[in-house]
Short mmCIF file of C-alpha atoms in Angstrom, two decimals:
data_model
loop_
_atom_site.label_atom_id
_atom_site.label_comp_id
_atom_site.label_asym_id
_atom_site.label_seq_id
_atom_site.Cartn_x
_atom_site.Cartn_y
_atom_site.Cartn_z
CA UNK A 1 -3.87 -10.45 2.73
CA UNK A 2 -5.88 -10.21 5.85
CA UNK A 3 -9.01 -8.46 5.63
CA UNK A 4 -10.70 -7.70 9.17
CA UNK A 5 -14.66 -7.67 10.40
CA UNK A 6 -16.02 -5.46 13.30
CA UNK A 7 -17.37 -7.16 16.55
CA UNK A 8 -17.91 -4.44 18.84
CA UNK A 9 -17.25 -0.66 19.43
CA UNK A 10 -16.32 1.26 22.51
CA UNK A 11 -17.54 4.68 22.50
CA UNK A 12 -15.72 7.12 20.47
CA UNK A 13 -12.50 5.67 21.47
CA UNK A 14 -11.67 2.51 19.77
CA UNK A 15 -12.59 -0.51 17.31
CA UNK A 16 -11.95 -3.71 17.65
CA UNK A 17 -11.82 -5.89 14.92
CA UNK A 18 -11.40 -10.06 14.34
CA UNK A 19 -8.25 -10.53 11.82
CA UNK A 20 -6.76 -14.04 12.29
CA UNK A 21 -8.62 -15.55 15.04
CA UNK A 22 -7.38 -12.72 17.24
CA UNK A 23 -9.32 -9.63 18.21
CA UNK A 24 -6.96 -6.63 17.49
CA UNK A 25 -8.07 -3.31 18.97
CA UNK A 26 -7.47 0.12 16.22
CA UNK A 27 -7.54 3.76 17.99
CA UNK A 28 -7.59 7.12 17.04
CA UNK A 29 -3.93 7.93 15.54
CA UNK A 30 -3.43 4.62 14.69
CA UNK A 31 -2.32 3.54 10.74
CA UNK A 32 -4.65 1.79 8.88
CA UNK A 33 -5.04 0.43 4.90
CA UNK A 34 -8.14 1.77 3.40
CA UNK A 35 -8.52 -0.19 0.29
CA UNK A 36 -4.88 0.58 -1.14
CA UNK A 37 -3.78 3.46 0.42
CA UNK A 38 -2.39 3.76 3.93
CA UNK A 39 -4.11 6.35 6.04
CA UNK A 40 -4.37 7.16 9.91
CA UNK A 41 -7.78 6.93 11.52
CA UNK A 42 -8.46 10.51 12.97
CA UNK A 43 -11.53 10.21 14.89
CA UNK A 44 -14.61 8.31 15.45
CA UNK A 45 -17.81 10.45 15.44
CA UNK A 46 -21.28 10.09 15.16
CA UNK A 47 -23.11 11.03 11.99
CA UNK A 48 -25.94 13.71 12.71
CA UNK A 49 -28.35 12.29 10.26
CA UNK A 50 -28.33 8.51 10.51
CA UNK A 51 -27.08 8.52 13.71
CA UNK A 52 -24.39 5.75 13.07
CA UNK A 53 -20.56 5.89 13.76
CA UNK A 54 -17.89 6.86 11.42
CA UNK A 55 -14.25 6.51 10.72
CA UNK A 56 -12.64 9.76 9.42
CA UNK A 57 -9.41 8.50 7.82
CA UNK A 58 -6.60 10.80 6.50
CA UNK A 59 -4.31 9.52 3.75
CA UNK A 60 -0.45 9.87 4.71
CA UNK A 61 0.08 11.38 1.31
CA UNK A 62 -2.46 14.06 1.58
CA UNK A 63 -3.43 15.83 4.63
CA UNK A 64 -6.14 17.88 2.66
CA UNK A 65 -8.68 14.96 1.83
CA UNK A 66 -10.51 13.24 4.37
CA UNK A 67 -12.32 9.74 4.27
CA UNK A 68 -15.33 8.77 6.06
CA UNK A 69 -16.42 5.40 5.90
CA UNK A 70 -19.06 3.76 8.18
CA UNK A 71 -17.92 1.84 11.31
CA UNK A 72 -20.38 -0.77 10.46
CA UNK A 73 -18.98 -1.45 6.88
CA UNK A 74 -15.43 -0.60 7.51
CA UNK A 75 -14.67 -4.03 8.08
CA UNK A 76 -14.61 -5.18 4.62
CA UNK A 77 -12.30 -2.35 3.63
CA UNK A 78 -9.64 -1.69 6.50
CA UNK A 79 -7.34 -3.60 7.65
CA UNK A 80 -3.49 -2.99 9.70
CA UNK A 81 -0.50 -2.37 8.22
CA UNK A 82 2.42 -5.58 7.73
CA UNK A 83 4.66 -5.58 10.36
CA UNK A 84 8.41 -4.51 9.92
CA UNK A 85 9.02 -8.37 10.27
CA UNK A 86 6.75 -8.93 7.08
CA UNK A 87 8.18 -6.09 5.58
CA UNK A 88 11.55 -7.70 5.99
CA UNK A 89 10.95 -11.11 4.75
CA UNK A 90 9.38 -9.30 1.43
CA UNK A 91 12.42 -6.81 0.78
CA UNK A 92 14.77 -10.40 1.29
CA UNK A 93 12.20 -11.84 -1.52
CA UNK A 94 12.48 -8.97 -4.18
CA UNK A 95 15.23 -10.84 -6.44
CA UNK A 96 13.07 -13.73 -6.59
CA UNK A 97 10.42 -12.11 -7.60
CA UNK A 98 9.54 -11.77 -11.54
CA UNK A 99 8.90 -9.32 -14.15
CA UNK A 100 5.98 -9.25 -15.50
CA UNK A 101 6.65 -11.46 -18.74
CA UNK A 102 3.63 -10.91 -21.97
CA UNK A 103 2.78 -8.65 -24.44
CA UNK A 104 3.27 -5.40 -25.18
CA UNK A 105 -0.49 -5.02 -25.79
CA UNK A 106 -1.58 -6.47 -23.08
CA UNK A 107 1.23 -5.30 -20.50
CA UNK A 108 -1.40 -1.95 -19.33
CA UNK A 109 -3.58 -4.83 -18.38
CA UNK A 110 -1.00 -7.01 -16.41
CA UNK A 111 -0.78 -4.20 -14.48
CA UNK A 112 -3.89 -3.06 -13.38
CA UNK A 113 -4.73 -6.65 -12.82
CA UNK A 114 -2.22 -6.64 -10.21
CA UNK A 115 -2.56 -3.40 -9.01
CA UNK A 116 -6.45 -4.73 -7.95
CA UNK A 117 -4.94 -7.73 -5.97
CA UNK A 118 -3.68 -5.97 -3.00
CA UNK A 119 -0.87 -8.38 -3.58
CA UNK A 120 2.34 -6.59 -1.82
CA UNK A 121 4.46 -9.16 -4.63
CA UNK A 122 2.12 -7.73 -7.22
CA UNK A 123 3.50 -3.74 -6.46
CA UNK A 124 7.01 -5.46 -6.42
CA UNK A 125 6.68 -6.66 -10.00
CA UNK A 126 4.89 -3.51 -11.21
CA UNK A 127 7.81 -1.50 -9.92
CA UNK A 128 10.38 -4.21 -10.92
CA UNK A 129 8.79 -4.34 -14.30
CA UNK A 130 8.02 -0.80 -15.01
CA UNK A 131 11.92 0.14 -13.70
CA UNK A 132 13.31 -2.47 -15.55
CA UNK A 133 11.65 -1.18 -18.88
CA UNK A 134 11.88 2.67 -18.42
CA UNK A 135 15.51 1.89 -17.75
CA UNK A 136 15.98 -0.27 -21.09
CA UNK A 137 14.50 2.58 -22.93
CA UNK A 138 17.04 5.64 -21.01
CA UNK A 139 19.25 3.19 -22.09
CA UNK A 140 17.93 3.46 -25.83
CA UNK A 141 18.15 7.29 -25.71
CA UNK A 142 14.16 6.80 -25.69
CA UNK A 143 11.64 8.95 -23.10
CA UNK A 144 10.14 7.23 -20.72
CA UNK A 145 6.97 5.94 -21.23
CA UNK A 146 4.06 7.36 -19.99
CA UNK A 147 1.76 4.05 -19.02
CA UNK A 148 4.98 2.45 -17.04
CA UNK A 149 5.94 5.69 -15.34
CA UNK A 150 1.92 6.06 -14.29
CA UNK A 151 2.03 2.35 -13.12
CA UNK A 152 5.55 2.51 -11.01
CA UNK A 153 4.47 5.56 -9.06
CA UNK A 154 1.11 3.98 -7.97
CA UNK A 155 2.65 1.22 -7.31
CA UNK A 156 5.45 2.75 -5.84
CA UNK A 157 3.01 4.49 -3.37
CA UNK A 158 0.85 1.74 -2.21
CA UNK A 159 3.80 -0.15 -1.08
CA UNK A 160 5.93 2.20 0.47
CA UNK A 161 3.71 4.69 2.06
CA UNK A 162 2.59 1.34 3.71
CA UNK A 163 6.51 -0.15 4.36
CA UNK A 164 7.03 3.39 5.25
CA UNK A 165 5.04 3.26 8.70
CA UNK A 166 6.12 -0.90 9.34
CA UNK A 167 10.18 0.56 9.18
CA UNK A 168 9.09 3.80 10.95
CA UNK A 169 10.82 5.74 8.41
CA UNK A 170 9.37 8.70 5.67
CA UNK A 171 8.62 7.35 2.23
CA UNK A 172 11.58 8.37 0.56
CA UNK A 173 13.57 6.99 3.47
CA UNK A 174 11.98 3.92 3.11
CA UNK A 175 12.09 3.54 -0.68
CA UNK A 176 15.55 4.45 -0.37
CA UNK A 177 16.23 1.60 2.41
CA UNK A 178 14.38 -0.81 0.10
CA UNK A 179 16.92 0.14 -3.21
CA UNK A 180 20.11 -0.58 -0.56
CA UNK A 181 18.55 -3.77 0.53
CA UNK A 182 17.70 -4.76 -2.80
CA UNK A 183 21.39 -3.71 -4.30
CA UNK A 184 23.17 -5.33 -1.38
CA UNK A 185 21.18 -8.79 -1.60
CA UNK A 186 21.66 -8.82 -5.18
CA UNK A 187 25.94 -7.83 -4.99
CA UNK A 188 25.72 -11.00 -2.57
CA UNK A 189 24.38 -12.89 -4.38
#
């Protein structure tokens, strides 16, 4: 994962930002990964009291809370979304990649151990583990279980709300592209 460092600002109207070895300019209204979730920078404004510039970041998911993080930090924390060609290469991997294999005891663990990583092949396995398992146990006539179903919808989440603006699609759209992928790789096989 590519994290990105600040090296200059133009006022009020854009970042730019060293990822790579290339310098990659991020304006207002553009997408953006704040930690784990995917948000869209909203302005760039001036704090009153310490006089230094902010991002004001608005999760996809909820319109109603607002992020400000300083400019001069934000480079640790931010960086762009895949590209649909990354997004493609990791919906051909999804077969290949594993469950989560230990034990029961420690399986809450496994996943909030990969959860941290900011690993896109670490949400696959949470969901492909967590599905896998709440599935075996609808099978069962069992409920669900609380701890996977937490677990697959965070997961679930981080990687499509982020997918979701790579494929230009909503995130049901795009989880729903991923499961016909997925199915159709797997029937041709």
């Amino acid at each position: 994962m590519q994290r990105v460092a600040i090296i200059g600002v133009r006022p009020v109207v854009a970042l730019f930002f060293k990822t790579g070895g290339f310098i990659v300019e991020i304006k207002i209204g553009d997408y953006v990964i704040y930690k784990k979730d995917t948000c869209q920078i909203k302005e760039i404004k001036k704090n009153k009291f310490n006089n230094n510039d902010y991002l004001v970041l608005r999760p996809i998911d909820d319109e109603s809370l607002k992020i400000e993080i300083p400019v001069a930090t934000s480079g640790e924390l931010l960086r762009k979304p895949i590209d649909k060609a990354e997004v493609m290469r990791l919906i051909a991997r999804i077969p290949e990649i594993d469950v989560i294999s230990c034990n029961e005891k420690l399986i809450e663990a496994e996943y909030k151990n990969l959860l941290s990583s900011g690993s896109h092949e670490d949400l696959i396995k949470i969901i492909k583990t967590t599905y896998l398992r709440n599935k075996k146990r609808l099978d069962n006539k069992k409920k669900i279980g609380d701890k996977d179903n937490y677990y697959f919808k965070k997961a679930e989440r981080y990687l499509y709300n982020e997918f979701s603006i790579s494929l230009n699609m909503s995130f049901e759209n795009t989880k729903d592209y991923i499961t016909e992928q997925v199915a159709s790789l797997v029937e041709n096989k």
